[in-house]
Amino acid sequence: MAANSKFPSQLVFPSGDKPIVTATDVAREAGVSISTVSRIVNGTARVAKDKRLAVEAAIARMDYRPNLQARSLKLGTSMIIGMLTQDIESPFLARVIRGFEEALVGTGYAPIIVSGHWNQKEEIERVGLLMDRRIDGLVVLYGDLSDSQLLEISRRQPVVATGRRLEGEHIRTLQLDHEQGGYIAASHLLGLGHRRIAHISGPPLHTDATERYAGFVRAHREYGVEVDRDIVFQGDFLEHGGVLAMNRLLDCGKNFTAVFASNDQSAMGAHLVMYRRGIRVPDDVSLMGFDDIPAAAYLTPPLTTVRQPFFEIGLYLAQSLLAMLGHDLGELTVPSMELVIRESVKRC
Amino acid sequence: MAANSKFPSQLVFPSGDKPIVTATDVAREAGVSISTVSRIVNGTARVAKDKRLAVEAAIARMDYRPNLQARSLKLGTSMIIGMLTQDIESPFLARVIRGFEEALVGTGYAPIIVSGHWNQKEEIERVGLLMDRRIDGLVVLYGDLSDSQLLEISRRQPVVATGRRLEGEHIRTLQLDHEQGGYIAASHLLGLGHRRIAHISGPPLHTDATERYAGFVRAHREYGVEVDRDIVFQGDFLEHGGVLAMNRLLDCGKNFTAVFASNDQSAMGAHLVMYRRGIRVPDDVSLMGFDDIPAAAYLTPPLTTVRQPFFEIGLYLAQSLLAMLGHDLGELTVPSMELVIRESVKRC
DNA sequence: ATTTTCCTTGAAAACGTTGTCAGCTTTTTA
DNA sequence: TAAAAAGCTGACAACGTTTTCAAGGAAAAT
């Protein structure tokens, strides 16, 4: 309790010198009632032309803008959509957010973005914050919330979540086919004659990562090539994890002709290690990433990778939430992954 | 007008199956008045112990959370701080946002982030959106709003802005010393014996960019070296602009031993061009960036650059806004730039 | 035992909206 | 020309809070 106790006792709010004008002020100025002002602002009923003109003039003159808080209170809908992301700085999450923003333009909904930093406790707190503001919907970008927590949250307002599969009345999920993505990557390498392919995996609890590995294994099986578990090292989806894994890989003494990193950030770490040790990409070793983050195109050599359509994912999330909110948007196509061939892989 | 006309006529808000509980419900459940509930929630007055216990139990049992919209309406303060950024995807803006978020944790304020995409019209619209929600303060990260527009905005609520210098009752600005940053970069190169230093500039209207160039010129003057304007090419602060500028630079036939790119993203573009043309960094040409974005440390070779303390900038912005809102935070130290020596520059 | 003080409490008004309702015009119909 | 219908409009009651005010009861003082 005592939610306010953290604030100084006598707060000064320098509210600015420009007076806040309300519908009442406009009504007085235009010589009508506030009901009429409301009707004109929202276009919710016919109003005589002369009054409409007078009100519109007053609105323009006084620079009136309706108080959205009050409107929300009355209407029971805030026109805010909450978004729980994990890390604003993550290049791929940022792109998802961008797509999401884009889809919301012109709908009247505004996004409010909070970050959970892959920390369940923080995520719960931030979602609570959002829900206290009576958001009309919530988008959850990955994270460590449990399925049952998510289901509970969806009892208050519709939820769309990524990175899991879940059934519920007010919940939709988007799960890309990472197994297929891993399969595409490994097939590309195998198709170019590589037979000894090392792998830098992602966090073992991250299903995206494990599924990519599963696809990697399936491709090997189809090509009749055995996966050598000794040249699979664990990363953490970050650059530094790629550095560590690559060092261990090179020190283990086993040979290989290609490396498939479970994401581009790991690939960047691995790439740096090879540069340091004088191993040329792709002449000595081919390198393949996953995600297609913006920096991937500017590595030297530019990185061959599997593109996740992040922007489209953002669009999709927004649209499926809007659909749950009663906006008809027609059929949604779920975005799929595709191979992006650049210069970091060559025939073996 | 007709702000709602873009919505389907009969909206369905699937509000979820969990009932929304209000202070009134809690009061009824606990057998007290809503005034008492409010007092307990906010710790704003003494309440008899038995009632307090009853109310706290009811709150826990019913999972009551105060409606922040209603509270805002009554109190005239929303506990929301608006942030106008330009592009969620920009690696350095993201880091500023991160610092900003960090500083807000535990203050009760929540950030709401909107993007202007370096487009004045869009910026105005988004700020309007924020102000309609009665934000308590606004942070403007760069952008194309004019000084007078910003001043006008600051008449409603306190504003903190970056990338300009401005005086006003309710406005604070943070302007880092980019001239000094440019000076640091050029001095580093000159100090290592480089005398023919090419430059990839930023957008000519972007004062950060022009100031960096001014510092570059000052360093040359101090070293008694003449700047050759023929090897200064304009970029756009993005990777592709770096590609274009570097190509033109190489094609112009003039010689040079180092390139100072006005930001890391330009440097990445330039780096790629040199890789393509078989020019080795730093053996053939030294390359220096500006910003120290996360990817800079993973270029091959890792990029020598001037670090802008983005995270600290975010902290600083939040703190100076909080200070304007009446929270005493002690003295603020304005963050400064520093040279980050990696491996893309060598002695000439 | 009576007054004074202090403490705890609930009723009611406000914050800025929206929407219902009823009343007043004006127009249409018989 | 009267009656019915339609068109406009303002009063007023919400929405869920916080806070003022006054009242009631208990404790302290006389």
JSON list of N, CA, C and O in Angstrom, two decimals, chain A residues 2 7 12 14-16 18-19 65 69 78 89 95 101 106-107 115 132-133 152 155-156 276 324-325 343, chain B residues 6-7 12 14-16 18-19 41 65 69 78 89 95 101 107 115 132-133 152 155-156 276 300 324-325 343:
[
{"chain": "A", "resi": 2, "resn": "ALA", "atom": "N", "xyz": [0.26, 2.34, 0.34]},
{"chain": "A", "resi": 2, "resn": "ALA", "atom": "CA", "xyz": [1.00, 3.60, 0.36]},
{"chain": "A", "resi": 2, "resn": "ALA", "atom": "C", "xyz": [1.80, 3.78, -0.92]},
{"chain": "A", "resi": 2, "resn": "ALA", "atom": "O", "xyz": [2.98, 4.04, -0.93]},
{"chain": "A", "resi": 7, "resn": "PHE", "atom": "N", "xyz": [7.03, 9.32, -3.17]},
{"chain": "A", "resi": 7, "resn": "PHE", "atom": "CA", "xyz": [7.13, 10.67, -3.70]},
{"chain": "A", "resi": 7, "resn": "PHE", "atom": "C", "xyz": [7.36, 11.68, -2.60]},
{"chain": "A", "resi": 7, "resn": "PHE", "atom": "O", "xyz": [6.92, 11.49, -1.48]},
{"chain": "A", "resi": 12, "resn": "VAL", "atom": "N", "xyz": [5.54, 19.74, -6.44]},
{"chain": "A", "resi": 12, "resn": "VAL", "atom": "CA", "xyz": [5.19, 20.91, -7.23]},
{"chain": "A", "resi": 12, "resn": "VAL", "atom": "C", "xyz": [5.01, 20.45, -8.65]},
{"chain": "A", "resi": 12, "resn": "VAL", "atom": "O", "xyz": [5.91, 19.85, -9.22]},
{"chain": "A", "resi": 14, "resn": "PRO", "atom": "N", "xyz": [4.72, 21.95, -12.03]},
{"chain": "A", "resi": 14, "resn": "PRO", "atom": "CA", "xyz": [4.73, 23.18, -12.83]},
{"chain": "A", "resi": 14, "resn": "PRO", "atom": "C", "xyz": [3.94, 22.91, -14.10]},
{"chain": "A", "resi": 14, "resn": "PRO", "atom": "O", "xyz": [4.49, 22.50, -15.10]},
{"chain": "A", "resi": 15, "resn": "SER", "atom": "N", "xyz": [2.66, 23.10, -14.02]},
{"chain": "A", "resi": 15, "resn": "SER", "atom": "CA", "xyz": [1.79, 22.61, -15.07]},
{"chain": "A", "resi": 15, "resn": "SER", "atom": "C", "xyz": [1.90, 23.44, -16.34]},
{"chain": "A", "resi": 15, "resn": "SER", "atom": "O", "xyz": [1.25, 23.13, -17.32]},
{"chain": "A", "resi": 16, "resn": "GLY", "atom": "N", "xyz": [2.69, 24.47, -16.32]},
{"chain": "A", "resi": 16, "resn": "GLY", "atom": "CA", "xyz": [2.80, 25.28, -17.51]},
{"chain": "A", "resi": 16, "resn": "GLY", "atom": "C", "xyz": [1.88, 26.46, -17.43]},
{"chain": "A", "resi": 16, "resn": "GLY", "atom": "O", "xyz": [0.93, 26.47, -16.66]},
{"chain": "A", "resi": 18, "resn": "LYS", "atom": "N", "xyz": [0.10, 27.73, -19.93]},
{"chain": "A", "resi": 18, "resn": "LYS", "atom": "CA", "xyz": [-1.02, 27.72, -20.85]},
{"chain": "A", "resi": 18, "resn": "LYS", "atom": "C", "xyz": [-2.20, 27.02, -20.18]},
{"chain": "A", "resi": 18, "resn": "LYS", "atom": "O", "xyz": [-2.07, 25.88, -19.74]},
{"chain": "A", "resi": 19, "resn": "PRO", "atom": "N", "xyz": [-3.33, 27.71, -20.10]},
{"chain": "A", "resi": 19, "resn": "PRO", "atom": "CA", "xyz": [-4.46, 27.11, -19.39]},
{"chain": "A", "resi": 19, "resn": "PRO", "atom": "C", "xyz": [-4.97, 25.89, -20.14]},
{"chain": "A", "resi": 19, "resn": "PRO", "atom": "O", "xyz": [-4.96, 25.84, -21.37]},
{"chain": "A", "resi": 65, "resn": "ARG", "atom": "N", "xyz": [-8.41, 20.34, -26.88]},
{"chain": "A", "resi": 65, "resn": "ARG", "atom": "CA", "xyz": [-8.18, 18.93, -27.19]},
{"chain": "A", "resi": 65, "resn": "ARG", "atom": "C", "xyz": [-8.82, 18.12, -26.08]},
{"chain": "A", "resi": 65, "resn": "ARG", "atom": "O", "xyz": [-8.54, 18.32, -24.91]},
{"chain": "A", "resi": 69, "resn": "GLN", "atom": "N", "xyz": [-8.12, 10.85, -20.97]},
{"chain": "A", "resi": 69, "resn": "GLN", "atom": "CA", "xyz": [-8.28, 10.10, -19.71]},
{"chain": "A", "resi": 69, "resn": "GLN", "atom": "C", "xyz": [-9.76, 10.08, -19.33]},
{"chain": "A", "resi": 69, "resn": "GLN", "atom": "O", "xyz": [-10.31, 9.04, -18.95]},
{"chain": "A", "resi": 78, "resn": "SER", "atom": "N", "xyz": [-9.53, 2.50, -23.40]},
{"chain": "A", "resi": 78, "resn": "SER", "atom": "CA", "xyz": [-8.48, 3.51, -23.32]},
{"chain": "A", "resi": 78, "resn": "SER", "atom": "C", "xyz": [-7.82, 3.82, -24.64]},
{"chain": "A", "resi": 78, "resn": "SER", "atom": "O", "xyz": [-7.08, 4.78, -24.76]},
{"chain": "A", "resi": 89, "resn": "GLU", "atom": "N", "xyz": [16.77, -2.61, -26.91]},
{"chain": "A", "resi": 89, "resn": "GLU", "atom": "CA", "xyz": [18.02, -2.56, -27.66]},
{"chain": "A", "resi": 89, "resn": "GLU", "atom": "C", "xyz": [18.23, -3.73, -28.60]},
{"chain": "A", "resi": 89, "resn": "GLU", "atom": "O", "xyz": [19.15, -3.72, -29.40]},
{"chain": "A", "resi": 95, "resn": "ARG", "atom": "N", "xyz": [12.73, -4.19, -34.53]},
{"chain": "A", "resi": 95, "resn": "ARG", "atom": "CA", "xyz": [12.08, -4.23, -35.84]},
{"chain": "A", "resi": 95, "resn": "ARG", "atom": "C", "xyz": [10.63, -4.71, -35.72]},
{"chain": "A", "resi": 95, "resn": "ARG", "atom": "O", "xyz": [9.75, -4.25, -36.46]},
{"chain": "A", "resi": 101, "resn": "GLU", "atom": "N", "xyz": [4.05, -0.62, -34.60]},
{"chain": "A", "resi": 101, "resn": "GLU", "atom": "CA", "xyz": [3.70, 0.80, -34.65]},
{"chain": "A", "resi": 101, "resn": "GLU", "atom": "C", "xyz": [3.03, 1.15, -35.96]},
{"chain": "A", "resi": 101, "resn": "GLU", "atom": "O", "xyz": [2.04, 1.86, -36.01]},
{"chain": "A", "resi": 106, "resn": "GLY", "atom": "N", "xyz": [-3.18, 5.39, -37.60]},
{"chain": "A", "resi": 106, "resn": "GLY", "atom": "CA", "xyz": [-4.49, 5.66, -38.18]},
{"chain": "A", "resi": 106, "resn": "GLY", "atom": "C", "xyz": [-5.63, 4.86, -37.57]},
{"chain": "A", "resi": 106, "resn": "GLY", "atom": "O", "xyz": [-6.77, 5.04, -37.94]},
{"chain": "A", "resi": 107, "resn": "THR", "atom": "N", "xyz": [-5.31, 4.00, -36.62]},
{"chain": "A", "resi": 107, "resn": "THR", "atom": "CA", "xyz": [-6.39, 3.23, -36.00]},
{"chain": "A", "resi": 107, "resn": "THR", "atom": "C", "xyz": [-6.92, 3.92, -34.76]},
{"chain": "A", "resi": 107, "resn": "THR", "atom": "O", "xyz": [-7.94, 3.54, -34.22]},
{"chain": "A", "resi": 115, "resn": "SER", "atom": "N", "xyz": [9.47, -2.79, -21.01]},
{"chain": "A", "resi": 115, "resn": "SER", "atom": "CA", "xyz": [10.44, -3.85, -21.21]},
{"chain": "A", "resi": 115, "resn": "SER", "atom": "C", "xyz": [10.54, -4.75, -19.99]},
{"chain": "A", "resi": 115, "resn": "SER", "atom": "O", "xyz": [10.50, -4.30, -18.86]},
{"chain": "A", "resi": 132, "resn": "ASP", "atom": "N", "xyz": [-3.09, -1.57, -15.06]},
{"chain": "A", "resi": 132, "resn": "ASP", "atom": "CA", "xyz": [-3.62, -0.49, -14.23]},
{"chain": "A", "resi": 132, "resn": "ASP", "atom": "C", "xyz": [-4.06, 0.68, -15.08]},
{"chain": "A", "resi": 132, "resn": "ASP", "atom": "O", "xyz": [-4.89, 1.49, -14.67]},
{"chain": "A", "resi": 133, "resn": "ARG", "atom": "N", "xyz": [-3.45, 0.79, -16.24]},
{"chain": "A", "resi": 133, "resn": "ARG", "atom": "CA", "xyz": [-3.83, 1.88, -17.14]},
{"chain": "A", "resi": 133, "resn": "ARG", "atom": "C", "xyz": [-4.96, 1.45, -18.04]},
{"chain": "A", "resi": 133, "resn": "ARG", "atom": "O", "xyz": [-5.31, 2.13, -18.99]},
{"chain": "A", "resi": 152, "resn": "GLU", "atom": "N", "xyz": [-4.21, -16.10, -17.51]},
{"chain": "A", "resi": 152, "resn": "GLU", "atom": "CA", "xyz": [-4.84, -15.30, -16.47]},
{"chain": "A", "resi": 152, "resn": "GLU", "atom": "C", "xyz": [-4.93, -13.84, -16.93]},
{"chain": "A", "resi": 152, "resn": "GLU", "atom": "O", "xyz": [-5.97, -13.19, -16.78]},
{"chain": "A", "resi": 155, "resn": "ARG", "atom": "N", "xyz": [-7.65, -12.84, -19.23]},
{"chain": "A", "resi": 155, "resn": "ARG", "atom": "CA", "xyz": [-9.02, -12.75, -18.73]},
{"chain": "A", "resi": 155, "resn": "ARG", "atom": "C", "xyz": [-9.45, -11.30, -18.56]},
{"chain": "A", "resi": 155, "resn": "ARG", "atom": "O", "xyz": [-10.64, -11.02, -18.36]},
{"chain": "A", "resi": 156, "resn": "ARG", "atom": "N", "xyz": [-8.49, -10.42, -18.60]},
{"chain": "A", "resi": 156, "resn": "ARG", "atom": "CA", "xyz": [-8.82, -8.99, -18.47]},
{"chain": "A", "resi": 156, "resn": "ARG", "atom": "C", "xyz": [-8.96, -8.29, -19.83]},
{"chain": "A", "resi": 156, "resn": "ARG", "atom": "O", "xyz": [-9.80, -7.42, -19.98]},
{"chain": "A", "resi": 276, "resn": "ARG", "atom": "N", "xyz": [40.24, -12.74, -35.59]},
{"chain": "A", "resi": 276, "resn": "ARG", "atom": "CA", "xyz": [41.38, -12.64, -34.69]},
{"chain": "A", "resi": 276, "resn": "ARG", "atom": "C", "xyz": [42.39, -13.75, -34.92]},
{"chain": "A", "resi": 276, "resn": "ARG", "atom": "O", "xyz": [43.59, -13.57, -34.78]},
{"chain": "A", "resi": 324, "resn": "MET", "atom": "N", "xyz": [-9.20, -9.08, -32.69]},
{"chain": "A", "resi": 324, "resn": "MET", "atom": "CA", "xyz": [-9.86, -9.46, -31.44]},
{"chain": "A", "resi": 324, "resn": "MET", "atom": "C", "xyz": [-10.65, -8.30, -30.85]},
{"chain": "A", "resi": 324, "resn": "MET", "atom": "O", "xyz": [-11.60, -8.50, -30.09]},
{"chain": "A", "resi": 325, "resn": "LEU", "atom": "N", "xyz": [-10.24, -7.09, -31.19]},
{"chain": "A", "resi": 325, "resn": "LEU", "atom": "CA", "xyz": [-10.93, -5.91, -30.68]},
{"chain": "A", "resi": 325, "resn": "LEU", "atom": "C", "xyz": [-12.13, -5.54, -31.55]},
{"chain": "A", "resi": 325, "resn": "LEU", "atom": "O", "xyz": [-12.73, -4.49, -31.38]},
{"chain": "A", "resi": 343, "resn": "GLU", "atom": "N", "xyz": [27.48, -13.50, -48.64]},
{"chain": "A", "resi": 343, "resn": "GLU", "atom": "CA", "xyz": [28.82, -13.91, -49.08]},
{"chain": "A", "resi": 343, "resn": "GLU", "atom": "C", "xyz": [29.62, -14.68, -48.05]},
{"chain": "A", "resi": 343, "resn": "GLU", "atom": "O", "xyz": [30.83, -14.86, -48.21]},
{"chain": "B", "resi": 6, "resn": "LYS", "atom": "N", "xyz": [-13.40, 6.22, -38.07]},
{"chain": "B", "resi": 6, "resn": "LYS", "atom": "CA", "xyz": [-12.62, 5.15, -38.69]},
{"chain": "B", "resi": 6, "resn": "LYS", "atom": "C", "xyz": [-12.87, 3.78, -38.06]},
{"chain": "B", "resi": 6, "resn": "LYS", "atom": "O", "xyz": [-12.34, 2.79, -38.50]},
{"chain": "B", "resi": 7, "resn": "PHE", "atom": "N", "xyz": [-13.64, 3.75, -37.01]},
{"chain": "B", "resi": 7, "resn": "PHE", "atom": "CA", "xyz": [-13.91, 2.46, -36.37]},
{"chain": "B", "resi": 7, "resn": "PHE", "atom": "C", "xyz": [-15.20, 1.86, -36.88]},
{"chain": "B", "resi": 7, "resn": "PHE", "atom": "O", "xyz": [-16.12, 2.58, -37.24]},
{"chain": "B", "resi": 12, "resn": "VAL", "atom": "N", "xyz": [-17.12, -4.45, -30.79]},
{"chain": "B", "resi": 12, "resn": "VAL", "atom": "CA", "xyz": [-17.25, -5.45, -29.74]},
{"chain": "B", "resi": 12, "resn": "VAL", "atom": "C", "xyz": [-15.98, -5.38, -28.91]},
{"chain": "B", "resi": 12, "resn": "VAL", "atom": "O", "xyz": [-14.89, -5.53, -29.44]},
{"chain": "B", "resi": 14, "resn": "PRO", "atom": "N", "xyz": [-14.27, -7.38, -26.33]},
{"chain": "B", "resi": 14, "resn": "PRO", "atom": "CA", "xyz": [-14.31, -8.60, -25.52]},
{"chain": "B", "resi": 14, "resn": "PRO", "atom": "C", "xyz": [-13.49, -8.34, -24.27]},
{"chain": "B", "resi": 14, "resn": "PRO", "atom": "O", "xyz": [-12.30, -8.59, -24.23]},
{"chain": "B", "resi": 15, "resn": "SER", "atom": "N", "xyz": [-14.16, -7.81, -23.29]},
{"chain": "B", "resi": 15, "resn": "SER", "atom": "CA", "xyz": [-13.43, -7.26, -22.16]},
{"chain": "B", "resi": 15, "resn": "SER", "atom": "C", "xyz": [-12.84, -8.33, -21.26]},
{"chain": "B", "resi": 15, "resn": "SER", "atom": "O", "xyz": [-12.20, -8.03, -20.27]},
{"chain": "B", "resi": 16, "resn": "GLY", "atom": "N", "xyz": [-13.07, -9.55, -21.60]},
{"chain": "B", "resi": 16, "resn": "GLY", "atom": "CA", "xyz": [-12.53, -10.61, -20.75]},
{"chain": "B", "resi": 16, "resn": "GLY", "atom": "C", "xyz": [-13.58, -11.06, -19.76]},
{"chain": "B", "resi": 16, "resn": "GLY", "atom": "O", "xyz": [-14.54, -10.36, -19.48]},
{"chain": "B", "resi": 18, "resn": "LYS", "atom": "N", "xyz": [-13.03, -11.82, -16.58]},
{"chain": "B", "resi": 18, "resn": "LYS", "atom": "CA", "xyz": [-12.74, -11.48, -15.20]},
{"chain": "B", "resi": 18, "resn": "LYS", "atom": "C", "xyz": [-13.33, -10.10, -14.90]},
{"chain": "B", "resi": 18, "resn": "LYS", "atom": "O", "xyz": [-13.03, -9.14, -15.60]},
{"chain": "B", "resi": 19, "resn": "PRO", "atom": "N", "xyz": [-14.19, -10.03, -13.90]},
{"chain": "B", "resi": 19, "resn": "PRO", "atom": "CA", "xyz": [-14.84, -8.74, -13.65]},
{"chain": "B", "resi": 19, "resn": "PRO", "atom": "C", "xyz": [-13.82, -7.70, -13.17]},
{"chain": "B", "resi": 19, "resn": "PRO", "atom": "O", "xyz": [-12.87, -8.02, -12.48]},
{"chain": "B", "resi": 41, "resn": "VAL", "atom": "N", "xyz": [-5.46, 2.60, 0.59]},
{"chain": "B", "resi": 41, "resn": "VAL", "atom": "CA", "xyz": [-4.64, 2.37, -0.60]},
{"chain": "B", "resi": 41, "resn": "VAL", "atom": "C", "xyz": [-3.53, 3.39, -0.72]},
{"chain": "B", "resi": 41, "resn": "VAL", "atom": "O", "xyz": [-2.40, 3.06, -1.06]},
{"chain": "B", "resi": 65, "resn": "ARG", "atom": "N", "xyz": [-7.14, -3.40, -8.21]},
{"chain": "B", "resi": 65, "resn": "ARG", "atom": "CA", "xyz": [-6.09, -2.48, -8.62]},
{"chain": "B", "resi": 65, "resn": "ARG", "atom": "C", "xyz": [-6.75, -1.16, -9.00]},
{"chain": "B", "resi": 65, "resn": "ARG", "atom": "O", "xyz": [-7.65, -1.15, -9.84]},
{"chain": "B", "resi": 69, "resn": "GLN", "atom": "N", "xyz": [-6.58, 5.75, -14.68]},
{"chain": "B", "resi": 69, "resn": "GLN", "atom": "CA", "xyz": [-7.20, 6.79, -15.49]},
{"chain": "B", "resi": 69, "resn": "GLN", "atom": "C", "xyz": [-8.05, 7.69, -14.60]},
{"chain": "B", "resi": 69, "resn": "GLN", "atom": "O", "xyz": [-8.02, 8.91, -14.71]},
{"chain": "B", "resi": 78, "resn": "SER", "atom": "N", "xyz": [-0.87, 12.47, -14.59]},
{"chain": "B", "resi": 78, "resn": "SER", "atom": "CA", "xyz": [-1.07, 11.13, -15.14]},
{"chain": "B", "resi": 78, "resn": "SER", "atom": "C", "xyz": [0.02, 10.14, -14.76]},
{"chain": "B", "resi": 78, "resn": "SER", "atom": "O", "xyz": [-0.12, 8.95, -15.00]},
{"chain": "B", "resi": 89, "resn": "GLU", "atom": "N", "xyz": [14.36, 1.71, -34.13]},
{"chain": "B", "resi": 89, "resn": "GLU", "atom": "CA", "xyz": [15.38, 0.79, -34.63]},
{"chain": "B", "resi": 89, "resn": "GLU", "atom": "C", "xyz": [16.79, 1.35, -34.58]},
{"chain": "B", "resi": 89, "resn": "GLU", "atom": "O", "xyz": [17.75, 0.63, -34.79]},
{"chain": "B", "resi": 95, "resn": "ARG", "atom": "N", "xyz": [19.51, 2.86, -27.07]},
{"chain": "B", "resi": 95, "resn": "ARG", "atom": "CA", "xyz": [20.29, 2.84, -25.83]},
{"chain": "B", "resi": 95, "resn": "ARG", "atom": "C", "xyz": [19.90, 4.02, -24.93]},
{"chain": "B", "resi": 95, "resn": "ARG", "atom": "O", "xyz": [19.90, 3.90, -23.71]},
{"chain": "B", "resi": 101, "resn": "GLU", "atom": "N", "xyz": [14.44, 4.54, -19.37]},
{"chain": "B", "resi": 101, "resn": "GLU", "atom": "CA", "xyz": [13.59, 3.57, -18.67]},
{"chain": "B", "resi": 101, "resn": "GLU", "atom": "C", "xyz": [14.16, 3.26, -17.30]},
{"chain": "B", "resi": 101, "resn": "GLU", "atom": "O", "xyz": [13.44, 3.18, -16.30]},
{"chain": "B", "resi": 107, "resn": "THR", "atom": "N", "xyz": [9.99, 5.15, -9.72]},
{"chain": "B", "resi": 107, "resn": "THR", "atom": "CA", "xyz": [9.53, 6.51, -9.47]},
{"chain": "B", "resi": 107, "resn": "THR", "atom": "C", "xyz": [8.01, 6.59, -9.58]},
{"chain": "B", "resi": 107, "resn": "THR", "atom": "O", "xyz": [7.43, 7.61, -9.21]},
{"chain": "B", "resi": 115, "resn": "SER", "atom": "N", "xyz": [7.24, 7.41, -31.98]},
{"chain": "B", "resi": 115, "resn": "SER", "atom": "CA", "xyz": [8.31, 7.69, -32.93]},
{"chain": "B", "resi": 115, "resn": "SER", "atom": "C", "xyz": [7.90, 8.72, -33.96]},
{"chain": "B", "resi": 115, "resn": "SER", "atom": "O", "xyz": [6.78, 8.69, -34.46]},
{"chain": "B", "resi": 132, "resn": "ASP", "atom": "N", "xyz": [-2.67, 14.76, -25.46]},
{"chain": "B", "resi": 132, "resn": "ASP", "atom": "CA", "xyz": [-4.07, 14.42, -25.22]},
{"chain": "B", "resi": 132, "resn": "ASP", "atom": "C", "xyz": [-4.19, 13.45, -24.06]},
{"chain": "B", "resi": 132, "resn": "ASP", "atom": "O", "xyz": [-5.23, 13.35, -23.43]},
{"chain": "B", "resi": 133, "resn": "ARG", "atom": "N", "xyz": [-3.14, 12.72, -23.82]},
{"chain": "B", "resi": 133, "resn": "ARG", "atom": "CA", "xyz": [-3.18, 11.78, -22.70]},
{"chain": "B", "resi": 133, "resn": "ARG", "atom": "C", "xyz": [-2.69, 12.47, -21.42]},
{"chain": "B", "resi": 133, "resn": "ARG", "atom": "O", "xyz": [-2.47, 11.81, -20.42]},
{"chain": "B", "resi": 152, "resn": "GLU", "atom": "N", "xyz": [6.42, 26.28, -27.39]},
{"chain": "B", "resi": 152, "resn": "GLU", "atom": "CA", "xyz": [4.96, 26.27, -27.26]},
{"chain": "B", "resi": 152, "resn": "GLU", "atom": "C", "xyz": [4.50, 25.01, -26.51]},
{"chain": "B", "resi": 152, "resn": "GLU", "atom": "O", "xyz": [3.66, 25.07, -25.60]},
{"chain": "B", "resi": 155, "resn": "ARG", "atom": "N", "xyz": [4.70, 24.95, -22.82]},
{"chain": "B", "resi": 155, "resn": "ARG", "atom": "CA", "xyz": [3.76, 25.75, -22.03]},
{"chain": "B", "resi": 155, "resn": "ARG", "atom": "C", "xyz": [2.72, 24.86, -21.38]},
{"chain": "B", "resi": 155, "resn": "ARG", "atom": "O", "xyz": [1.97, 25.30, -20.50]},
{"chain": "B", "resi": 156, "resn": "ARG", "atom": "N", "xyz": [2.63, 23.64, -21.83]},
{"chain": "B", "resi": 156, "resn": "ARG", "atom": "CA", "xyz": [1.66, 22.70, -21.23]},
{"chain": "B", "resi": 156, "resn": "ARG", "atom": "C", "xyz": [2.28, 21.83, -20.15]},
{"chain": "B", "resi": 156, "resn": "ARG", "atom": "O", "xyz": [1.64, 21.50, -19.17]},
{"chain": "B", "resi": 276, "resn": "ARG", "atom": "N", "xyz": [35.11, -4.90, -50.09]},
{"chain": "B", "resi": 276, "resn": "ARG", "atom": "CA", "xyz": [34.80, -5.31, -51.45]},
{"chain": "B", "resi": 276, "resn": "ARG", "atom": "C", "xyz": [35.92, -5.00, -52.42]},
{"chain": "B", "resi": 276, "resn": "ARG", "atom": "O", "xyz": [36.18, -5.72, -53.36]},
{"chain": "B", "resi": 300, "resn": "THR", "atom": "N", "xyz": [35.04, -6.33, -38.05]},
{"chain": "B", "resi": 300, "resn": "THR", "atom": "CA", "xyz": [36.37, -6.92, -38.19]},
{"chain": "B", "resi": 300, "resn": "THR", "atom": "C", "xyz": [37.20, -6.03, -39.09]},
{"chain": "B", "resi": 300, "resn": "THR", "atom": "O", "xyz": [36.98, -6.03, -40.29]},
{"chain": "B", "resi": 324, "resn": "MET", "atom": "N", "xyz": [12.42, 18.81, -12.77]},
{"chain": "B", "resi": 324, "resn": "MET", "atom": "CA", "xyz": [11.42, 19.83, -13.09]},
{"chain": "B", "resi": 324, "resn": "MET", "atom": "C", "xyz": [10.06, 19.48, -12.50]},
{"chain": "B", "resi": 324, "resn": "MET", "atom": "O", "xyz": [9.24, 20.35, -12.25]},
{"chain": "B", "resi": 325, "resn": "LEU", "atom": "N", "xyz": [9.84, 18.19, -12.28]},
{"chain": "B", "resi": 325, "resn": "LEU", "atom": "CA", "xyz": [8.56, 17.76, -11.71]},
{"chain": "B", "resi": 325, "resn": "LEU", "atom": "C", "xyz": [8.58, 17.84, -10.19]},
{"chain": "B", "resi": 325, "resn": "LEU", "atom": "O", "xyz": [7.67, 17.35, -9.53]},
{"chain": "B", "resi": 343, "resn": "GLU", "atom": "N", "xyz": [40.68, -1.46, -33.04]},
{"chain": "B", "resi": 343, "resn": "GLU", "atom": "CA", "xyz": [41.74, -1.92, -33.95]},
{"chain": "B", "resi": 343, "resn": "GLU", "atom": "C", "xyz": [41.64, -1.43, -35.38]},
{"chain": "B", "resi": 343, "resn": "GLU", "atom": "O", "xyz": [42.32, -1.95, -36.25]}
]
